[in-house]
PDB file of C-alpha atoms in Angstrom:
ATOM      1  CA  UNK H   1       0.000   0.000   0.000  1.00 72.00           C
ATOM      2  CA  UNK H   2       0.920   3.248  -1.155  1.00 92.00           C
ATOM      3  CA  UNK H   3       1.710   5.900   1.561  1.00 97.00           C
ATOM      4  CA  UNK H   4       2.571   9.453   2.965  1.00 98.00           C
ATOM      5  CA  UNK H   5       6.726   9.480   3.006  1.00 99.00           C
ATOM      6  CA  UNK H   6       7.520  12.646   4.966  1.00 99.00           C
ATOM      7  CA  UNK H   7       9.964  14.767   4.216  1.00 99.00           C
ATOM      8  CA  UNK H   8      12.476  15.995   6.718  1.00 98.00           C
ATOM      9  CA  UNK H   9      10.807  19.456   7.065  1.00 98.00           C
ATOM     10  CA  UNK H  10       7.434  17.798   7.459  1.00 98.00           C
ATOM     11  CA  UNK H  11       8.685  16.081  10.125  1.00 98.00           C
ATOM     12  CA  UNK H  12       9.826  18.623  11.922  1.00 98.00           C
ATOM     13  CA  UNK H  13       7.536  20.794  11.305  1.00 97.00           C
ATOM     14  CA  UNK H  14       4.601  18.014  12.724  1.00 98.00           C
ATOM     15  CA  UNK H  15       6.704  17.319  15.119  1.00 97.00           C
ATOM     16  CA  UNK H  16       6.870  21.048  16.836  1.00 95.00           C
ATOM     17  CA  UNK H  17       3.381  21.596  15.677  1.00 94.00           C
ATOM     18  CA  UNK H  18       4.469  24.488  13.376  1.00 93.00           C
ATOM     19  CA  UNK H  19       4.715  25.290   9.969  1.00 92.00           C
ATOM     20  CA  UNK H  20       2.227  22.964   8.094  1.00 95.00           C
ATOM     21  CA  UNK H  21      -0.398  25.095   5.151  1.00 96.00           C
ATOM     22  CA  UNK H  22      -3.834  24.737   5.939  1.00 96.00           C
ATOM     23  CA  UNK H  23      -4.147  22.243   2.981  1.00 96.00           C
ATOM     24  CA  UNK H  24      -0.934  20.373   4.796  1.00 97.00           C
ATOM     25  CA  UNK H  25      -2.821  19.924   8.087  1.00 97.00           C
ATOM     26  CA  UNK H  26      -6.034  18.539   6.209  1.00 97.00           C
ATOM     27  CA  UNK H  27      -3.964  16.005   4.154  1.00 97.00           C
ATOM     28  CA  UNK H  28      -1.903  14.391   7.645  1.00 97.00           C
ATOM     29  CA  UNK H  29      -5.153  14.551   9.515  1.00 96.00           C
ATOM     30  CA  UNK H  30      -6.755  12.532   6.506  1.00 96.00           C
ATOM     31  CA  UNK H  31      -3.774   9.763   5.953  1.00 96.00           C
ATOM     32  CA  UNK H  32      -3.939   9.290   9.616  1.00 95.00           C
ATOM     33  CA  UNK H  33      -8.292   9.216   9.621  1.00 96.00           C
ATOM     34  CA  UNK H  34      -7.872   6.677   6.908  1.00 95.00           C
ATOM     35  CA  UNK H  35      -4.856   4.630   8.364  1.00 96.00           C
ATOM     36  CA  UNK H  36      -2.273   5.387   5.418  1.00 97.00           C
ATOM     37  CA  UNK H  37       1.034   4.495   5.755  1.00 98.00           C
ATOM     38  CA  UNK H  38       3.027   7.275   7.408  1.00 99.00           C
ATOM     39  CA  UNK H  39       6.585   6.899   6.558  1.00 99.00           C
ATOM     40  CA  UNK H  40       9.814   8.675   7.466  1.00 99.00           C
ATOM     41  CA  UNK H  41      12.721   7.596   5.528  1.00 99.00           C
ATOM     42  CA  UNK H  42      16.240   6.766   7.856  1.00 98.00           C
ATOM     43  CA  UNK H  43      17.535   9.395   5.618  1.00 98.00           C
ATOM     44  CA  UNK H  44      15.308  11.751   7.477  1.00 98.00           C
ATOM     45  CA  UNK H  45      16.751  10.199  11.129  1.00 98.00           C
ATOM     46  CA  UNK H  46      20.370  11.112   9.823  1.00 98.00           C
ATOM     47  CA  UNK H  47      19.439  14.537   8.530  1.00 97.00           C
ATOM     48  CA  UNK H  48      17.628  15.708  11.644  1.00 98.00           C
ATOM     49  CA  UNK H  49      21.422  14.242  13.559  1.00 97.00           C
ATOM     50  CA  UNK H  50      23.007  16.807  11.243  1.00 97.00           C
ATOM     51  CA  UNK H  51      20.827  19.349  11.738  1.00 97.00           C
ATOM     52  CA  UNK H  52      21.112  19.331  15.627  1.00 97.00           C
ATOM     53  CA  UNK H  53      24.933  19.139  15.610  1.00 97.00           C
ATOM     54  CA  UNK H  54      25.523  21.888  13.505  1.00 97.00           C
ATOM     55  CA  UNK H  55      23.381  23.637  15.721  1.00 97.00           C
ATOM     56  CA  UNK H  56      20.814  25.050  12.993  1.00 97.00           C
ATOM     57  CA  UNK H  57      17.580  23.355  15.289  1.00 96.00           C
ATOM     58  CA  UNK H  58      17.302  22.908  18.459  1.00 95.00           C
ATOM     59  CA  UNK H  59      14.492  20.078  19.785  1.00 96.00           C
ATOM     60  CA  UNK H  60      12.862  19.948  23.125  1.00 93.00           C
ATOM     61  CA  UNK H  61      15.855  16.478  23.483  1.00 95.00           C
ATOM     62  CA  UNK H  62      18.523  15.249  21.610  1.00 96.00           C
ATOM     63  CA  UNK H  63      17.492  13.725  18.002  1.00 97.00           C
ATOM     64  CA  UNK H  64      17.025   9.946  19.173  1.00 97.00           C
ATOM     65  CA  UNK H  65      14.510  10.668  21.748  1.00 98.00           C
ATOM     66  CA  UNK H  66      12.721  13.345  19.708  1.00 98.00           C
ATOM     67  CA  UNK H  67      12.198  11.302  16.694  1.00 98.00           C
ATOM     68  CA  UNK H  68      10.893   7.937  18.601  1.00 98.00           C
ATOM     69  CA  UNK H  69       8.585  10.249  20.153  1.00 98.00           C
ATOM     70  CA  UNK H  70       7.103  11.642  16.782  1.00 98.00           C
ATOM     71  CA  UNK H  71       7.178   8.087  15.532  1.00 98.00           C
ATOM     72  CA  UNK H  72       5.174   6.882  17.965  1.00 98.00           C
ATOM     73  CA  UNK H  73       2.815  10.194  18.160  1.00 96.00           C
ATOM     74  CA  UNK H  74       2.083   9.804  14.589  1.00 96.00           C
ATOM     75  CA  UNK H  75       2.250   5.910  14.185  1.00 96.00           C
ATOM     76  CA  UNK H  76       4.921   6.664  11.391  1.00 98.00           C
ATOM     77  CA  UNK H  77       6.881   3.424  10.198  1.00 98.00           C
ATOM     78  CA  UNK H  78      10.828   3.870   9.130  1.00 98.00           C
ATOM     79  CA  UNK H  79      11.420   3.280   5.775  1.00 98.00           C
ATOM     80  CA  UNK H  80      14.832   2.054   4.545  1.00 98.00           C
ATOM     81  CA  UNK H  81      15.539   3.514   0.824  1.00 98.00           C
ATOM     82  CA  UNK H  82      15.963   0.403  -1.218  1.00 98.00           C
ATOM     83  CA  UNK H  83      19.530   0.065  -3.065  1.00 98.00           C
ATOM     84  CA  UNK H  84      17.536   0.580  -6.281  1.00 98.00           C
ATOM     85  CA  UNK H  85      16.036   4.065  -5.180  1.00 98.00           C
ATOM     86  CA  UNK H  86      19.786   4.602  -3.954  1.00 98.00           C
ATOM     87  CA  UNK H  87      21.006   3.872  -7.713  1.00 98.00           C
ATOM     88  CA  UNK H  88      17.665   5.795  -8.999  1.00 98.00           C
ATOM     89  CA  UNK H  89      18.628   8.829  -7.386  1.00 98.00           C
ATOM     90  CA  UNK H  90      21.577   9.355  -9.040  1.00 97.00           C
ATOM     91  CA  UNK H  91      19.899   9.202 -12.850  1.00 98.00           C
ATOM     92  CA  UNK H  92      16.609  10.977 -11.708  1.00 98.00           C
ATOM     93  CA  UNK H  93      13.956  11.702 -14.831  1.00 98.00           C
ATOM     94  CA  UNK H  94      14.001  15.872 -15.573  1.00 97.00           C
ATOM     95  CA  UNK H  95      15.513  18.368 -13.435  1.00 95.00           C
ATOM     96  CA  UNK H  96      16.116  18.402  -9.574  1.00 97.00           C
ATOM     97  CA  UNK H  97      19.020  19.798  -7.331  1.00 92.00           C
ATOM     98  CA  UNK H  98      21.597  17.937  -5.974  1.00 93.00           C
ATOM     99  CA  UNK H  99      20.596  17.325  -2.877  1.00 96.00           C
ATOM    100  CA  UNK H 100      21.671  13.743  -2.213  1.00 96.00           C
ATOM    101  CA  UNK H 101      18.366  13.378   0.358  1.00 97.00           C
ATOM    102  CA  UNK H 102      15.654  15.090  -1.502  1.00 98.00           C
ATOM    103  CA  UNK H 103      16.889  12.764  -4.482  1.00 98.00           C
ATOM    104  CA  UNK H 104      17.000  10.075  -2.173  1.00 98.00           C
ATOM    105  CA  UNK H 105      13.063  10.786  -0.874  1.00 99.00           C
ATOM    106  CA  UNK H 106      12.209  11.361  -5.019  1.00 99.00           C
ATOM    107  CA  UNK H 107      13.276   8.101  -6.008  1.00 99.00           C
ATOM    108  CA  UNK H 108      11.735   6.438  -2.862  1.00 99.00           C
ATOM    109  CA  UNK H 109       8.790   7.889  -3.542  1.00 99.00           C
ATOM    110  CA  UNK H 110       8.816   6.996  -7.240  1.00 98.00           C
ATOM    111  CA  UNK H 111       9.177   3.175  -6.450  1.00 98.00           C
ATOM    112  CA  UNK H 112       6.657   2.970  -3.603  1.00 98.00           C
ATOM    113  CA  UNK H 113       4.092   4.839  -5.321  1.00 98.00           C
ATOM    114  CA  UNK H 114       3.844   7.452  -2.004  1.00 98.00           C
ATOM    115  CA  UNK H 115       2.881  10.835  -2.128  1.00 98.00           C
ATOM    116  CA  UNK H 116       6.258  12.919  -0.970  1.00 99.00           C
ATOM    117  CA  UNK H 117       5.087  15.122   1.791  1.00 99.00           C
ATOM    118  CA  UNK H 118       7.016  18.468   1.383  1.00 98.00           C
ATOM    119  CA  UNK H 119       7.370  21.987   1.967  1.00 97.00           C
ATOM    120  CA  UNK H 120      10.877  22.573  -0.340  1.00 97.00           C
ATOM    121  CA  UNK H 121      10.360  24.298  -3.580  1.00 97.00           C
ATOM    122  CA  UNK H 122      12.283  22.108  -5.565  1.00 98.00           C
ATOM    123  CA  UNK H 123      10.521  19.268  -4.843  1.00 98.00           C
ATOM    124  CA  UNK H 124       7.477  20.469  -5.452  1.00 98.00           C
ATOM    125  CA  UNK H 125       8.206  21.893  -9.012  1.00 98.00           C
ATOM    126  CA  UNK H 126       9.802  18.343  -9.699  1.00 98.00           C
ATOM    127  CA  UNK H 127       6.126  16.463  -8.683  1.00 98.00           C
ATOM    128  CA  UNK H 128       4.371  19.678 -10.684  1.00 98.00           C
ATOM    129  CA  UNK H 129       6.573  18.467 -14.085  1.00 98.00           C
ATOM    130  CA  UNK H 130       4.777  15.229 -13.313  1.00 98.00           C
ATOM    131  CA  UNK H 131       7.985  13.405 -11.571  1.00 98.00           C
ATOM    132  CA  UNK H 132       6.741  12.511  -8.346  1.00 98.00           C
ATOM    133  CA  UNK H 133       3.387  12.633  -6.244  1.00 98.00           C
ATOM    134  CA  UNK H 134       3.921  15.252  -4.117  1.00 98.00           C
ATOM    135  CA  UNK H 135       1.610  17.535  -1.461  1.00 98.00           C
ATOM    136  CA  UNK H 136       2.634  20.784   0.098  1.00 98.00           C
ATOM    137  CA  UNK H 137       2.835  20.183   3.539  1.00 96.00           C
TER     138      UNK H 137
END
């Protein structure tokens, strides 16, 4: 079954209850209403690591604790990116920045058949050119 993969800003933003659109709010409440698959990819565990030790966000306790308590709050499963979304990233369809994660979540996406949950540009533009399933979160 097809799912919601969260993208690292989505989880932090659900995570400090901050920063989700209207239209963002609506969609989480309705995957978790309807019992889709909430998923955070590991690549999302190791970005939030690098994000607290470079000091750019600070959460309420380190990044371990903070994350197993949004995965249970939201009932989100980890997802492992296959080693064929690894190799997919790397010779992505169309245009989209470097960014080894967001190319990682793209081609994750792509083979699972989820809906990216996002709030970066670039991803975005890449599901509007018909890429990816994506929602503004």
């Amino acid at each position: 079954m097809s799912g919601l993969l969260l993208d690292t800003c989505a989880v932090l933003w659900i995570g400090q209850g901050q920063g989700l659109s209207d239209a963002g709010k609506k969609r989480f409440a309705a995957a978790l209403q309807l019992g889709e698959p909430i998923l955070v990819s590991t690549m999302s565990a190791w970005e939030v690591g690098l994000l607290v030790s470079k000091g750019r966000i600070s959460l309420t306790s380190d990044a371990w604790s903070w994350l197993n308590r949004f995965m249970e709050m939201t009932s989100a499963e980890w997802m492992n990116p296959s080693p064929q979304a690894m190799i997919q990233a790397s010779v992505l369809p169309g245009t989209l920045h470097r960014d080894p994660v967001d190319r990682i979540l793209a081609a994750s996406a792509r083979e699972g058949g989820h809906v990216l949950f996002t709030g970066d540009q670039a991803l975005l533009d890449y599901g509007a050119a018909g890429h990816v399933r994506v929602h503004r979160c």
